[in-house]
């Protein structure tokens, strides 16, 4: 009597458009229906939750003020909804996040970054809603023409509706390498307080 048939599908569309030498628009989007999420998108679950539908859109506008200094201003939206009645009433959520990134070209290979993020996680269920703020510094470094590393570190301030506020260290690290035209190797580590506990 157990349904052993599950779907695993994902579609993504990314766009980078340069309006001029100074202005650039970046859009990263995906929709997915799957059993186990891609943890890099911030969803953390287990097979016990059954299939779920998730989506995300991240849109930002970059502006180069000088030869070395630029900014990115963006909005990120994502959501998830679970089909399994046993877990869906606790797990469905939608999040939005605004971010402002200051970028300084320290060397041809390294960009120094200061970043502020403000976001909220909203639910239609008994799960708690929350507000997060991030104060981060970091860098993007190109180790070779095919390999780039990024790091962000700082503090995360979290306020849970009906709960308590907390402050935590926050860290993101990613290493991406284009092995050949068909293969890309991506790895990441993140430490912080997640919106889904």
CSV table of C-alpha atoms in Angstrom, one decimal, residues 14-195:
chain,number,residue,atom,x,y,z
A,14,UNK,CA,19.6,32.4,-15.7
A,15,UNK,CA,20.2,35.7,-17.4
A,16,UNK,CA,23.0,38.3,-17.3
A,17,UNK,CA,22.4,41.5,-19.3
A,18,UNK,CA,24.8,44.4,-19.6
A,19,UNK,CA,22.9,47.7,-20.2
A,20,UNK,CA,26.3,49.5,-20.5
A,21,UNK,CA,29.9,49.4,-19.3
A,22,UNK,CA,28.6,50.4,-15.8
A,23,UNK,CA,25.2,48.7,-15.4
A,24,UNK,CA,24.5,45.0,-15.3
A,25,UNK,CA,21.4,43.0,-14.5
A,26,UNK,CA,21.6,39.4,-13.1
A,27,UNK,CA,18.6,37.0,-12.7
A,28,UNK,CA,18.8,33.5,-11.4
A,29,UNK,CA,15.6,31.4,-11.3
A,30,UNK,CA,14.5,27.8,-10.8
A,31,UNK,CA,11.5,25.6,-10.1
A,32,UNK,CA,11.7,22.1,-8.8
A,33,UNK,CA,9.5,19.1,-7.7
A,34,UNK,CA,11.6,16.6,-5.8
A,35,UNK,CA,12.1,14.4,-2.8
A,36,UNK,CA,15.4,15.7,-1.5
A,37,UNK,CA,16.2,19.3,-2.0
A,38,UNK,CA,19.4,20.9,-3.2
A,39,UNK,CA,20.7,22.1,0.2
A,40,UNK,CA,22.5,25.0,-1.4
A,41,UNK,CA,19.1,26.7,-2.0
A,42,UNK,CA,18.5,26.8,1.8
A,43,UNK,CA,15.9,24.0,2.1
A,44,UNK,CA,16.7,21.2,4.5
A,45,UNK,CA,14.4,18.2,4.7
A,46,UNK,CA,14.4,14.5,4.7
A,47,UNK,CA,12.7,11.7,2.7
A,48,UNK,CA,10.0,11.5,5.4
A,49,UNK,CA,8.5,14.7,4.1
A,50,UNK,CA,7.6,13.3,0.7
A,51,UNK,CA,7.7,15.3,-2.5
A,52,UNK,CA,7.7,19.0,-2.4
A,53,UNK,CA,7.6,21.9,-4.9
A,54,UNK,CA,10.1,24.7,-4.5
A,55,UNK,CA,10.9,27.8,-6.5
A,56,UNK,CA,13.4,30.7,-6.3
A,57,UNK,CA,14.2,33.9,-8.1
A,58,UNK,CA,17.2,36.2,-7.4
A,59,UNK,CA,17.4,39.4,-9.3
A,60,UNK,CA,20.1,42.1,-8.8
A,61,UNK,CA,21.3,45.3,-10.5
A,62,UNK,CA,25.0,46.0,-10.5
A,63,UNK,CA,26.5,49.4,-10.9
A,64,UNK,CA,30.2,50.3,-11.3
A,65,UNK,CA,30.8,53.7,-9.7
A,66,UNK,CA,34.5,53.9,-10.4
A,67,UNK,CA,37.2,51.6,-12.0
A,68,UNK,CA,37.5,49.7,-8.7
A,69,UNK,CA,34.3,50.3,-6.7
A,70,UNK,CA,30.8,48.9,-7.5
A,71,UNK,CA,27.6,47.9,-5.9
A,72,UNK,CA,24.9,45.2,-6.3
A,73,UNK,CA,21.4,45.7,-5.1
A,74,UNK,CA,19.0,42.8,-5.2
A,75,UNK,CA,15.9,40.9,-4.1
A,76,UNK,CA,15.7,37.2,-3.6
A,77,UNK,CA,12.4,35.3,-3.2
A,78,UNK,CA,11.9,31.6,-2.6
A,79,UNK,CA,9.2,29.2,-1.4
A,80,UNK,CA,8.4,25.6,-0.8
A,81,UNK,CA,5.2,23.6,-0.4
A,82,UNK,CA,4.9,20.0,0.6
A,83,UNK,CA,2.4,17.6,-1.0
A,84,UNK,CA,2.5,15.2,2.0
A,85,UNK,CA,-0.4,16.0,4.3
A,86,UNK,CA,1.5,14.6,7.3
A,87,UNK,CA,4.2,17.3,7.0
A,88,UNK,CA,2.8,20.0,4.7
A,89,UNK,CA,0.9,21.8,7.4
A,90,UNK,CA,4.2,22.4,9.2
A,91,UNK,CA,6.6,23.0,6.3
A,92,UNK,CA,5.1,25.3,3.7
A,93,UNK,CA,6.9,28.6,3.6
A,94,UNK,CA,7.9,31.7,1.6
A,95,UNK,CA,10.9,33.9,2.1
A,96,UNK,CA,12.1,37.2,0.7
A,97,UNK,CA,15.4,38.9,1.2
A,98,UNK,CA,16.8,42.3,0.2
A,99,UNK,CA,20.6,42.7,-0.1
A,100,UNK,CA,23.1,45.4,-0.7
A,101,UNK,CA,26.7,44.5,-1.7
A,102,UNK,CA,29.6,46.9,-1.8
A,103,UNK,CA,32.5,45.5,-4.0
A,104,UNK,CA,36.1,46.8,-4.2
A,105,UNK,CA,38.5,45.4,-6.8
A,106,UNK,CA,41.6,44.9,-4.6
A,107,UNK,CA,43.6,43.1,-7.4
A,108,UNK,CA,42.9,41.5,-10.8
A,109,UNK,CA,42.0,38.2,-9.0
A,110,UNK,CA,40.4,39.5,-5.7
A,111,UNK,CA,37.3,41.5,-5.0
A,112,UNK,CA,36.7,42.6,-1.3
A,113,UNK,CA,33.0,42.7,-0.3
A,114,UNK,CA,30.9,44.2,2.5
A,115,UNK,CA,27.3,43.0,2.5
A,116,UNK,CA,24.0,43.7,4.3
A,117,UNK,CA,21.0,41.4,4.0
A,118,UNK,CA,17.5,41.7,5.5
A,119,UNK,CA,14.9,39.0,5.1
A,120,UNK,CA,11.7,37.4,6.4
A,121,UNK,CA,10.4,33.9,6.3
A,122,UNK,CA,6.6,33.7,6.2
A,123,UNK,CA,4.3,30.6,6.8
A,124,UNK,CA,0.7,29.7,6.5
A,125,UNK,CA,1.0,27.1,9.2
A,126,UNK,CA,1.9,26.7,12.9
A,127,UNK,CA,5.6,27.1,12.1
A,128,UNK,CA,7.1,30.3,13.4
A,129,UNK,CA,7.7,33.3,11.1
A,130,UNK,CA,11.1,35.0,11.5
A,131,UNK,CA,13.2,38.0,10.5
A,132,UNK,CA,16.9,37.8,9.8
A,133,UNK,CA,19.6,40.5,9.3
A,134,UNK,CA,23.2,39.7,8.2
A,135,UNK,CA,26.2,42.0,8.5
A,136,UNK,CA,29.0,40.4,6.4
A,137,UNK,CA,32.5,40.9,5.0
A,138,UNK,CA,34.3,38.7,2.6
A,139,UNK,CA,36.0,38.3,-0.8
A,140,UNK,CA,35.7,36.6,-4.2
A,141,UNK,CA,39.1,35.3,-5.4
A,142,UNK,CA,39.9,33.8,-8.8
A,143,UNK,CA,42.5,31.0,-8.2
A,144,UNK,CA,42.7,30.3,-12.0
A,145,UNK,CA,40.7,31.1,-15.1
A,146,UNK,CA,38.4,28.1,-14.3
A,147,UNK,CA,38.3,28.2,-10.4
A,148,UNK,CA,36.8,30.8,-8.1
A,149,UNK,CA,36.3,30.9,-4.4
A,150,UNK,CA,34.0,33.0,-2.3
A,151,UNK,CA,33.8,33.6,1.4
A,152,UNK,CA,31.5,35.7,3.6
A,153,UNK,CA,31.7,35.9,7.4
A,154,UNK,CA,30.0,38.1,10.0
A,155,UNK,CA,27.0,38.2,12.3
A,156,UNK,CA,23.4,37.0,11.9
A,157,UNK,CA,20.6,38.6,14.0
A,158,UNK,CA,17.4,36.5,14.1
A,159,UNK,CA,14.1,37.4,15.6
A,160,UNK,CA,11.4,34.7,15.7
A,161,UNK,CA,7.7,35.7,16.1
A,162,UNK,CA,6.4,34.4,19.4
A,163,UNK,CA,10.0,33.3,20.3
A,164,UNK,CA,13.2,34.9,21.2
A,165,UNK,CA,15.9,36.9,19.4
A,166,UNK,CA,19.3,35.5,18.9
A,167,UNK,CA,22.7,36.5,17.4
A,168,UNK,CA,25.0,34.0,15.8
A,169,UNK,CA,28.3,33.9,13.8
A,170,UNK,CA,27.6,33.4,10.2
A,171,UNK,CA,29.9,31.9,7.5
A,172,UNK,CA,29.6,31.0,3.8
A,173,UNK,CA,32.3,29.5,1.7
A,174,UNK,CA,32.0,28.2,-1.9
A,175,UNK,CA,34.5,26.9,-4.4
A,176,UNK,CA,33.4,26.5,-8.0
A,177,UNK,CA,35.5,25.0,-10.8
A,178,UNK,CA,34.7,24.6,-14.5
A,179,UNK,CA,36.4,21.3,-15.2
A,180,UNK,CA,35.5,21.3,-18.9
A,181,UNK,CA,32.7,22.8,-21.1
A,182,UNK,CA,30.3,20.0,-19.9
A,183,UNK,CA,31.3,19.7,-16.2
A,184,UNK,CA,31.3,22.1,-13.3
A,185,UNK,CA,32.3,21.2,-9.8
A,186,UNK,CA,30.6,23.2,-7.0
A,187,UNK,CA,31.1,22.9,-3.3
A,188,UNK,CA,29.9,25.0,-0.4
A,189,UNK,CA,29.8,25.3,3.4
A,190,UNK,CA,27.3,27.4,5.4
A,191,UNK,CA,27.1,28.0,9.1
A,192,UNK,CA,24.2,30.0,10.5
A,193,UNK,CA,20.6,29.9,11.8
A,194,UNK,CA,18.3,28.5,9.1
A,195,UNK,CA,14.7,29.6,8.4
